[in-house]
Short mmCIF file of C-alpha atoms and ligand atoms in Angstrom, two decimals:
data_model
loop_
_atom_site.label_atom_id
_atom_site.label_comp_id
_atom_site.label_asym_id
_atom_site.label_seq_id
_atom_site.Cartn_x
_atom_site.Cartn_y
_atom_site.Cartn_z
CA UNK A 1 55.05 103.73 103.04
CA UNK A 2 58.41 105.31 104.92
CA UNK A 3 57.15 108.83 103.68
CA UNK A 4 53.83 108.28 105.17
CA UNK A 5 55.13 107.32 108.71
CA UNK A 6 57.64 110.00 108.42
CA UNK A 7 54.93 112.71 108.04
CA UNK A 8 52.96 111.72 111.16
CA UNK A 9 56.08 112.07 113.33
CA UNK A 10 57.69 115.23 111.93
CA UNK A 11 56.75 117.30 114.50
CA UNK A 12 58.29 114.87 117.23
CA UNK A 13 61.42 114.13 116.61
CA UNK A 14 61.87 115.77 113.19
CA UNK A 15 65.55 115.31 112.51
CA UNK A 16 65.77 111.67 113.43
CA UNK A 17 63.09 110.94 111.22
CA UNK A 18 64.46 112.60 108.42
CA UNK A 19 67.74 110.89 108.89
CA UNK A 20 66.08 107.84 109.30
CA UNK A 21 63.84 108.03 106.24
CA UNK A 22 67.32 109.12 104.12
CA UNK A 23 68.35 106.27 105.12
CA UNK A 24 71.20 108.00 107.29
CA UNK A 25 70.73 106.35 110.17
CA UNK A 26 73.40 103.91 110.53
CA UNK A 27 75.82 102.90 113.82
CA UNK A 28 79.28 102.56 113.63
CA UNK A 29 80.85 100.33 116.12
CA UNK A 30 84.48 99.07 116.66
CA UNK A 31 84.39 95.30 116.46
CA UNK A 32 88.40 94.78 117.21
CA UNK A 33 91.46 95.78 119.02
CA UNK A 34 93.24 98.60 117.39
CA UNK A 35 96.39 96.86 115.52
CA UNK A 36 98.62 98.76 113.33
CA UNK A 37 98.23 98.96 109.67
CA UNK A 38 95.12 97.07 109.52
CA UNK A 39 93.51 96.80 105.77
CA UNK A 40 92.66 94.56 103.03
CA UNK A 41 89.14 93.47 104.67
CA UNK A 42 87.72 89.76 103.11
CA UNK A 43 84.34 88.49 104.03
CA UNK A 44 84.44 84.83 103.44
CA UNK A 45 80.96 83.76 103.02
CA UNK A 46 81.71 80.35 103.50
CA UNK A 47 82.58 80.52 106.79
CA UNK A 48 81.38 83.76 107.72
CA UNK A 49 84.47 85.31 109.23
CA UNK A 50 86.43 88.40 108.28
CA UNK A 51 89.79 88.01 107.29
CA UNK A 52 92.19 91.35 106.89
CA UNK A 53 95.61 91.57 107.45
CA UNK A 54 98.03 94.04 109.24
CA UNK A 55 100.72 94.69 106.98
CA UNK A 56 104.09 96.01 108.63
CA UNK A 57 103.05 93.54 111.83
CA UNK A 58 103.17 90.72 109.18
CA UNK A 59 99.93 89.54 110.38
CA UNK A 60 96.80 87.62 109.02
CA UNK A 61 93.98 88.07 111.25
CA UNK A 62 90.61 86.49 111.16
CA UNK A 63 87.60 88.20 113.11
CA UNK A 64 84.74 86.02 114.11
CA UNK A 65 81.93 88.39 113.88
CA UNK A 66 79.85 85.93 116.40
CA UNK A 67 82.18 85.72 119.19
CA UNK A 68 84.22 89.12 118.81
CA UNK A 69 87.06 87.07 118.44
CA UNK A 70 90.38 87.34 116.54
CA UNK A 71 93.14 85.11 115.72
CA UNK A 72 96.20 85.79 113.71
CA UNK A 73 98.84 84.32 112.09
CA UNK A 74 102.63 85.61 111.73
CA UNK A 75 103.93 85.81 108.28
CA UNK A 76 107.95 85.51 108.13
CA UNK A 77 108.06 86.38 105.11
CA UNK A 78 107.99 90.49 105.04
CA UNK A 79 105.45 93.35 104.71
CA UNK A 80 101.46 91.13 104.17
CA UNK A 81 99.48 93.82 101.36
CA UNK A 82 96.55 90.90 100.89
CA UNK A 83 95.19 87.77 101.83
CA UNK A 84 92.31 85.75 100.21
CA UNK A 85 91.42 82.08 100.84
CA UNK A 86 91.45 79.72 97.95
CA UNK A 87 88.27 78.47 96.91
CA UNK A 88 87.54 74.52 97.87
CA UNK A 89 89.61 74.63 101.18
CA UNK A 90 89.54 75.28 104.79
CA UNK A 91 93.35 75.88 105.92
CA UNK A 92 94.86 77.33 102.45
CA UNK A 93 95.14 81.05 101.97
CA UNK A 94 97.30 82.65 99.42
CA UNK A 95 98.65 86.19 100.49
CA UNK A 96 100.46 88.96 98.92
CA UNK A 97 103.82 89.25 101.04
CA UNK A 98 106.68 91.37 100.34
CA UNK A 99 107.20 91.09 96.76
CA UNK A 100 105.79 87.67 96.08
CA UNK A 101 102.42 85.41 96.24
CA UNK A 102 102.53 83.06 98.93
CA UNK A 103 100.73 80.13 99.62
CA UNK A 104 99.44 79.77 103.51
CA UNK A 105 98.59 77.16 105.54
CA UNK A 106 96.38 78.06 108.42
CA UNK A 107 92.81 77.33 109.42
CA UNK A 108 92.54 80.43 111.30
CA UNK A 109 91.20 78.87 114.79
CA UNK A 110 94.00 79.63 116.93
CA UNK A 111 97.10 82.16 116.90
CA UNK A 112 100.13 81.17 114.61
CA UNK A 113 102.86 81.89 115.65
CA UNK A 114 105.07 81.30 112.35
CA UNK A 115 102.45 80.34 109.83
CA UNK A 116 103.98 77.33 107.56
CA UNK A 117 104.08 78.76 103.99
CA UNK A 118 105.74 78.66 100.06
CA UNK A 119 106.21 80.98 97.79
CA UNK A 120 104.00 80.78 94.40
CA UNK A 121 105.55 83.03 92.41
CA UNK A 122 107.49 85.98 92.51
CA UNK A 123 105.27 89.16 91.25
CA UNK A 124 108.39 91.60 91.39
CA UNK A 125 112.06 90.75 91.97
CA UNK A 126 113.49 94.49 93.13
CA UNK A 127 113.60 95.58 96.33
CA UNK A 128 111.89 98.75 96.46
CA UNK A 129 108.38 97.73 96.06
CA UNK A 130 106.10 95.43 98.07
CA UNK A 131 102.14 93.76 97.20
CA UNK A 132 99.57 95.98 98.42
CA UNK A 133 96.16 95.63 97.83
CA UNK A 134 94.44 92.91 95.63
CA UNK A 135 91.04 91.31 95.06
CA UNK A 136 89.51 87.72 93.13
CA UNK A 137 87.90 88.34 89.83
CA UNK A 138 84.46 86.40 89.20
CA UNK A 139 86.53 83.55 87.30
CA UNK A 140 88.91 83.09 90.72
CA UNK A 141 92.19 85.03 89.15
CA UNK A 142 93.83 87.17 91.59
CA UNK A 143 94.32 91.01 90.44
CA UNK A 144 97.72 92.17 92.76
CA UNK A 145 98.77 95.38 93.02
CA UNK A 146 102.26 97.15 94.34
CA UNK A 147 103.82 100.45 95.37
CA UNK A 148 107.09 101.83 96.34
CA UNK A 149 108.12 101.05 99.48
CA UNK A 150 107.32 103.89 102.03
CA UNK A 151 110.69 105.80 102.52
CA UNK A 152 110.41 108.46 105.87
CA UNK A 153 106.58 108.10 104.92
CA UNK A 154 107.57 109.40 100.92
CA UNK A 155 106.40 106.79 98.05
CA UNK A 156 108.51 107.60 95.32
CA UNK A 157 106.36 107.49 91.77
CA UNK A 158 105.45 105.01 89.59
CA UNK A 159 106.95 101.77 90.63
CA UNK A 160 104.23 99.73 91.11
CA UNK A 161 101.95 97.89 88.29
CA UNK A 162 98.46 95.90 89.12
CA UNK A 163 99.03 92.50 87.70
CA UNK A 164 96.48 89.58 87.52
CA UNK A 165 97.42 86.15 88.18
CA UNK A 166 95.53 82.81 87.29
CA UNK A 167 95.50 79.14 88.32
CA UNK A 168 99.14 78.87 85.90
CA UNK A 169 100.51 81.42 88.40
CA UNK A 170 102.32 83.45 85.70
CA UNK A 171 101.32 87.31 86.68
CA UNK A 172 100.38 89.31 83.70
CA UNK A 173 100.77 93.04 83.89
CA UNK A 174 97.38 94.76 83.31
CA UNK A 175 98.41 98.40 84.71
CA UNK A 176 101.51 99.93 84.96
CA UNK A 177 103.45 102.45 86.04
CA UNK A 178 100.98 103.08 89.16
CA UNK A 179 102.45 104.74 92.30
CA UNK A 180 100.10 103.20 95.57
CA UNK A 181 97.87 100.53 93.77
CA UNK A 182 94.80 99.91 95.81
CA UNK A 183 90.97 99.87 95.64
CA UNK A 184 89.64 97.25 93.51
CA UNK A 185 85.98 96.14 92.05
CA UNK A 186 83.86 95.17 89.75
CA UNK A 187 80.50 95.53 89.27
CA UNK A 188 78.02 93.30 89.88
CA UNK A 189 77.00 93.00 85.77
CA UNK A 190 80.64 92.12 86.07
CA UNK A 191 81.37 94.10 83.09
CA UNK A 192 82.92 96.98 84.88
CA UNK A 193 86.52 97.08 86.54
CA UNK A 194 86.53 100.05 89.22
CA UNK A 195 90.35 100.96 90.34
CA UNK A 196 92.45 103.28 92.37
CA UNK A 197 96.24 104.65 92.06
CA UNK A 198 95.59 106.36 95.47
CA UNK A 199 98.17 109.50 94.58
CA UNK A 200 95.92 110.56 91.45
CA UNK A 201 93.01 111.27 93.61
CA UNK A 202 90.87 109.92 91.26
CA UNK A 203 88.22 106.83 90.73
CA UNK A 204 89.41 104.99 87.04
CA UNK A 205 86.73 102.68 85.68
CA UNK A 206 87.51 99.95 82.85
CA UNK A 207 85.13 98.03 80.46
CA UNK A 208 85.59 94.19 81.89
CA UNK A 209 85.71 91.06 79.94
CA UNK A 210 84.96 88.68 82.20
CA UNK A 211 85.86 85.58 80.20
CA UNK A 212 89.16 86.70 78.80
CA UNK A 213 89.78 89.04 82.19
CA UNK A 214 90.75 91.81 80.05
CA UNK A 215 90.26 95.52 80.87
CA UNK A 216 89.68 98.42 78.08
CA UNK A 217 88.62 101.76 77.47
CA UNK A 218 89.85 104.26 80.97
CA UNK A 219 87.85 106.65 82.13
CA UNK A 220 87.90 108.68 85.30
CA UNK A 221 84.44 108.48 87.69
CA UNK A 222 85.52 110.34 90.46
CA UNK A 223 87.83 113.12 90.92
CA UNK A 224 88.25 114.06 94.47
CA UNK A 225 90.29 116.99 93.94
CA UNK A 226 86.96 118.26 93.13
CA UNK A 227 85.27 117.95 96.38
CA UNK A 228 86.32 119.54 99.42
CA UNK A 229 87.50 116.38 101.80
CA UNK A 230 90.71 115.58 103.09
CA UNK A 231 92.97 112.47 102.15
CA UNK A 232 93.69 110.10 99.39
CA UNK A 233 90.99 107.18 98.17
CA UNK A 234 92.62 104.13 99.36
CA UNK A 235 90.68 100.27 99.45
CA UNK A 236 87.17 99.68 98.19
CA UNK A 237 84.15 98.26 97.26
CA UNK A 238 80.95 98.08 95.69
CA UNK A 239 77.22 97.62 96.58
CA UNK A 240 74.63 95.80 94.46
CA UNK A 241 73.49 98.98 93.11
CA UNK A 242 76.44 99.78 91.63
CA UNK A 243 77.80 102.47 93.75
CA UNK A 244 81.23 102.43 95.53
CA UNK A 245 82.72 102.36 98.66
CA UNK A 246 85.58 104.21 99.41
CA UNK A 247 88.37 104.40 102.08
CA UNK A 248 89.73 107.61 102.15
CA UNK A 249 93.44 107.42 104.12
CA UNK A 250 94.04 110.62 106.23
CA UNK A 251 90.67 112.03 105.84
CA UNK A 252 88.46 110.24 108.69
CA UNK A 253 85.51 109.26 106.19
CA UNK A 254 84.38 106.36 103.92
CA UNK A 255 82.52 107.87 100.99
CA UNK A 256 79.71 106.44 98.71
CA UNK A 257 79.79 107.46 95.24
CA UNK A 258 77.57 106.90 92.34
CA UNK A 259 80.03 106.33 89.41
CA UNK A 260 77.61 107.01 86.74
CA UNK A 261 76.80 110.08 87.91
CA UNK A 262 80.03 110.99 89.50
CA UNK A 263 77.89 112.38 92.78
CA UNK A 264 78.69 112.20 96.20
CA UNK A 265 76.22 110.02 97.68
CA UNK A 266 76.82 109.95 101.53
CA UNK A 267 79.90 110.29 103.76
CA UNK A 268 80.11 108.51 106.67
CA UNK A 269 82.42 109.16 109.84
CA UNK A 270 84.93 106.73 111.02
CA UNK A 271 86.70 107.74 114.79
CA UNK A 272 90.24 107.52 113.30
CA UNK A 273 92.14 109.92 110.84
CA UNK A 274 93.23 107.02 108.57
CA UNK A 275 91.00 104.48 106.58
CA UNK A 276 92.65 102.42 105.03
CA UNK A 277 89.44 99.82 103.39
CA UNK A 278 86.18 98.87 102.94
CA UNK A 279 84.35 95.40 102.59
CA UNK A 280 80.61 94.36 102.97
CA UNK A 281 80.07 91.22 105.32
CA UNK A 282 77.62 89.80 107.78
CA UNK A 283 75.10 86.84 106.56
CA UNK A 284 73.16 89.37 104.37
CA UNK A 285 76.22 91.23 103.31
CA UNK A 286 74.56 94.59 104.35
CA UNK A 287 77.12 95.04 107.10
CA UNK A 288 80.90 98.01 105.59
CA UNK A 289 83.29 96.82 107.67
CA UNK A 290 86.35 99.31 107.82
CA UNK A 291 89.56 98.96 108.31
CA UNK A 292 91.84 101.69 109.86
CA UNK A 293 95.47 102.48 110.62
CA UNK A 294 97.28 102.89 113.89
CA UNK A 295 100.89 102.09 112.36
CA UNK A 296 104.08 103.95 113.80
CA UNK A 297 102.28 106.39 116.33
CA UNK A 298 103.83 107.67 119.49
CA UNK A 299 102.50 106.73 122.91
CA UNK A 300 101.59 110.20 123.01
CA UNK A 301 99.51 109.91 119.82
CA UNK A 302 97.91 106.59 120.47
CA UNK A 303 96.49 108.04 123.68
CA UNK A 304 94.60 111.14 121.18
CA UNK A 305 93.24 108.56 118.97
CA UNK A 306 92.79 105.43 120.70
CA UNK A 307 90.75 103.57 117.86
CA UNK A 308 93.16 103.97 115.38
CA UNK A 309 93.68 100.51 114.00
CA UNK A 310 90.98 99.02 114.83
CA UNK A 311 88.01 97.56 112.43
CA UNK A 312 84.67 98.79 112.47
CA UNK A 313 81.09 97.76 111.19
CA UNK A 314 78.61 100.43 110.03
CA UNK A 315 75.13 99.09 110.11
CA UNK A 316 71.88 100.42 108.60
CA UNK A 317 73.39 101.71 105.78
CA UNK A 318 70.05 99.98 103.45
CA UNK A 319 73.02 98.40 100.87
CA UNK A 320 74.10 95.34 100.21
CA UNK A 321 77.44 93.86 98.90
CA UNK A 322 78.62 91.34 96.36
CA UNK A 323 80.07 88.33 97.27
CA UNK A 324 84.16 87.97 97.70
CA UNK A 325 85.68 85.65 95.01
CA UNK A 326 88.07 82.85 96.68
CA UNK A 327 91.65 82.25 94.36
CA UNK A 328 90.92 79.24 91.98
CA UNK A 329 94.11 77.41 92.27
CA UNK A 330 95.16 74.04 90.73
CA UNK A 331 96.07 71.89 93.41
CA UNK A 332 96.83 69.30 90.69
CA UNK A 333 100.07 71.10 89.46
C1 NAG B 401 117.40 92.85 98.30
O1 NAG B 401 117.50 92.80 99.72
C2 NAG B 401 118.15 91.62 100.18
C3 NAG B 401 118.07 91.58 101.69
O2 NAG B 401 118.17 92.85 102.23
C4 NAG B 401 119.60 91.59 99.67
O3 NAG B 401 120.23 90.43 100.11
C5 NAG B 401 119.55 91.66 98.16
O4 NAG B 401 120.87 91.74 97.67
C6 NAG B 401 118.75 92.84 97.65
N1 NAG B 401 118.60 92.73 96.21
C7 NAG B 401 118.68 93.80 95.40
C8 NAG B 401 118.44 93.53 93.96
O5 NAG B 401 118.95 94.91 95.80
C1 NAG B 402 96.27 81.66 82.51
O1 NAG B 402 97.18 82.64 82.05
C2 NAG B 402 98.07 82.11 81.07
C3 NAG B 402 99.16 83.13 80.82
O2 NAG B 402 98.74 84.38 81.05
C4 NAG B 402 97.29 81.75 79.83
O3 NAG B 402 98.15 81.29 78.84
C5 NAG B 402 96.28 80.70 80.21
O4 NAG B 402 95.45 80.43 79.10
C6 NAG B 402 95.43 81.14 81.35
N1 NAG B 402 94.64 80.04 81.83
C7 NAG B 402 93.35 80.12 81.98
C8 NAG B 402 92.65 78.89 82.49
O5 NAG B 402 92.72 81.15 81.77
C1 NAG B 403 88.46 88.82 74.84
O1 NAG B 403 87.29 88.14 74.50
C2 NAG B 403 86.45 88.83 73.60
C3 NAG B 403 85.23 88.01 73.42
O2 NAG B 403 84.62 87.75 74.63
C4 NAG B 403 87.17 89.09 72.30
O3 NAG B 403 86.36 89.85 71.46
C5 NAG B 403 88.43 89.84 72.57
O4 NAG B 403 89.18 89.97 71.38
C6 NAG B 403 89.27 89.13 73.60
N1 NAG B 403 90.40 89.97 73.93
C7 NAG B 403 91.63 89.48 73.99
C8 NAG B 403 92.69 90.45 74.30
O5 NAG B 403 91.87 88.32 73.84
C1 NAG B 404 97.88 109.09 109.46
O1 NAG B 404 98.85 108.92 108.47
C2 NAG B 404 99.77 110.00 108.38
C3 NAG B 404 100.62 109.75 107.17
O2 NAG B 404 101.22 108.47 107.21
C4 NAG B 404 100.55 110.08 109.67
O3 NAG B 404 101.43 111.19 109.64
C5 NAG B 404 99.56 110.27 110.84
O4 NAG B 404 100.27 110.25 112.06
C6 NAG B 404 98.53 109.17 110.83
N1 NAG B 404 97.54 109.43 111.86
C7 NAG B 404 97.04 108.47 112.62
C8 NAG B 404 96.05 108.91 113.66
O5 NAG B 404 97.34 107.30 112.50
#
């Protein structure tokens, strides 16, 4: 049907149809403010907003994708890696914040300036790490990553581990040493863990047991010293077909990757240098929004690239995400 309306109009306006019919021809628009180290994007389904956080700004912010508008919430409690609400309630997030898991209160509808909050559990007790990125497995368990803290922009090696955490709040170390843990998925079989130590470069995927939350067997899917693109993979995601999403920091693009093939699928343009994640949202979950970073530039730079920080939506991409897991806590305890 699509190659049949293509052919009439090829001699028109040749190009465009092409890129149409590829299914190329999507819009990226900025949707926020720029902030500073904006990542960690969360659709919440329930409510359909997007939560993300900012991390050195020790924000939470919440984007209403209907109105354009954003509220936040302060976090006194150090750098914020990850936020996720927990499942069954309208005001309770829990949050990766310096080195432990926090439990916020907040029902995101106006600003906060000092969001009330306790701390779960401590994930490390050093000082030279903090939480970065994390996700909610399909059985509500929270898998938590950390990385040295930045140092004059250096991460010293392998001091972080990715760690899941369940309802008993005891984290269990699944990964370790890793040096910048970030992107995290699964597939939508939910037999498949998809992760990323962003220093390696490289895509590892993991057999999944979903009922035990046990990972297995490490392979690499995508090795991006191998293609010619600037940066480091940093958050991601995954559609419904099973291909990923990925953030690439310093290198201006998100890129879609078919895992099973190890191909490079698409690349997609972003108008800042540094991506930092990816999530799907809208009501039919066929909207990437990306996050970007804007932390610790000079006037001079912020004038060159004015976006940087912001979030963005891509739309027309013809994908669709999975739903976002919500933290299963026990509110009995
Ligand atoms: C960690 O930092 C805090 C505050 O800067 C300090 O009080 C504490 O002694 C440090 N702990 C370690 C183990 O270095
Ligand atoms: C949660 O994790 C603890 C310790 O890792 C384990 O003993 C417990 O069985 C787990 N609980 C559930 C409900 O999976
Ligand atoms: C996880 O569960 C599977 C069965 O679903 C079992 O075969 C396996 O031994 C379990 N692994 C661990 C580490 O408990
Ligand atoms: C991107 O990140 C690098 C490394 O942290 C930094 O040097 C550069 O200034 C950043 N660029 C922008 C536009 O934020």
């Amino acid at each position: 049907m699509r190659k049949a309306i293509c052919l009439e109009y090829v001699s028109l306006t040749c190009v465009l149809v092409i890129l149409v019919c590829s299914g190329e021809a999507h819009k990226v628009q900025k949707v926020t403010e720029p902030y500073g180290l904006s990542e960690g994007p969360h659709w919440n389904h329930r409510t359909q907003k997007l939560y993300f956080v900012d991390i050195y700004n020790q924000y939470i912010r919440r984007l209403d994708t209907a109105t354009g508008v954003v509220t936040s919430a302060y976090i006194e409690h150090g750098p914020v890696g990850v936020v996720v609400p927990v499942e069954d309630s309208y005001d309770k997030l829990v949050a990766g914040s310096g080195t432990d898991l926090i439990l916020v209160t907040w029902d995101g509808d106006t600003n906060e300036e000092k969001a009330p909050f306790e701390v779960l559990t401590s994930i490390e007790s050093d000082n030279d790490t903090r939480v970065n990125d994390g996700k909610v497995d399909s059985s509500g368990r929270f898998w938590i990553g950390t990385m040295g803290n930045e140092v004059n922009g250096q991460v010293a090696p392998d001091l972080g581990s990715l760690y899941r955490i369940n309802d008993t709040l005891k984290p269990i170390t699944e990964i370790s040493p890793v040096s910048i843990s970030n992107g995290l998925a699964w597939n939508i079989q939910d037999n498949t863990f998809y992760y990323i130590d962003s220093p390696t470069h490289k895509i590892a995927a993991y057999d999944y047991d979903p009922i035990n939350g046990t990972i297995s067997n490490k392979r690499i899917v995508f090795d991006l010293n191998k293609i010619n693109m600037k940066g480091i993979p940093d958050g991601m995601t995954i559609d419904t077909n099973g291909n990923l999403w990925i953030a690439l920091f310093g290198g201006h693009h998100v890129i879609h990757v078919n895992p099973k093939t190890q191909e490079l699928l698409r690349k997609i343009k972003i108008p800042a240098e540094n991506i930092t994640s990816v999530a799907f949202g809208g009501p039919h979950l066929d909207i990437l929004y990306v996050t970007t970073s804007g932390y610790g530039l000079t006037a001079h730079q912020r004038k060159q690239t004015p976006h940087a920080g912001a979030v963005f939506a891509v739309k027309g991409l013809g994908v669709r995400g999975t739903l976002a897991n919500s933290f299963i806590m026990n509110t009995k305890q």
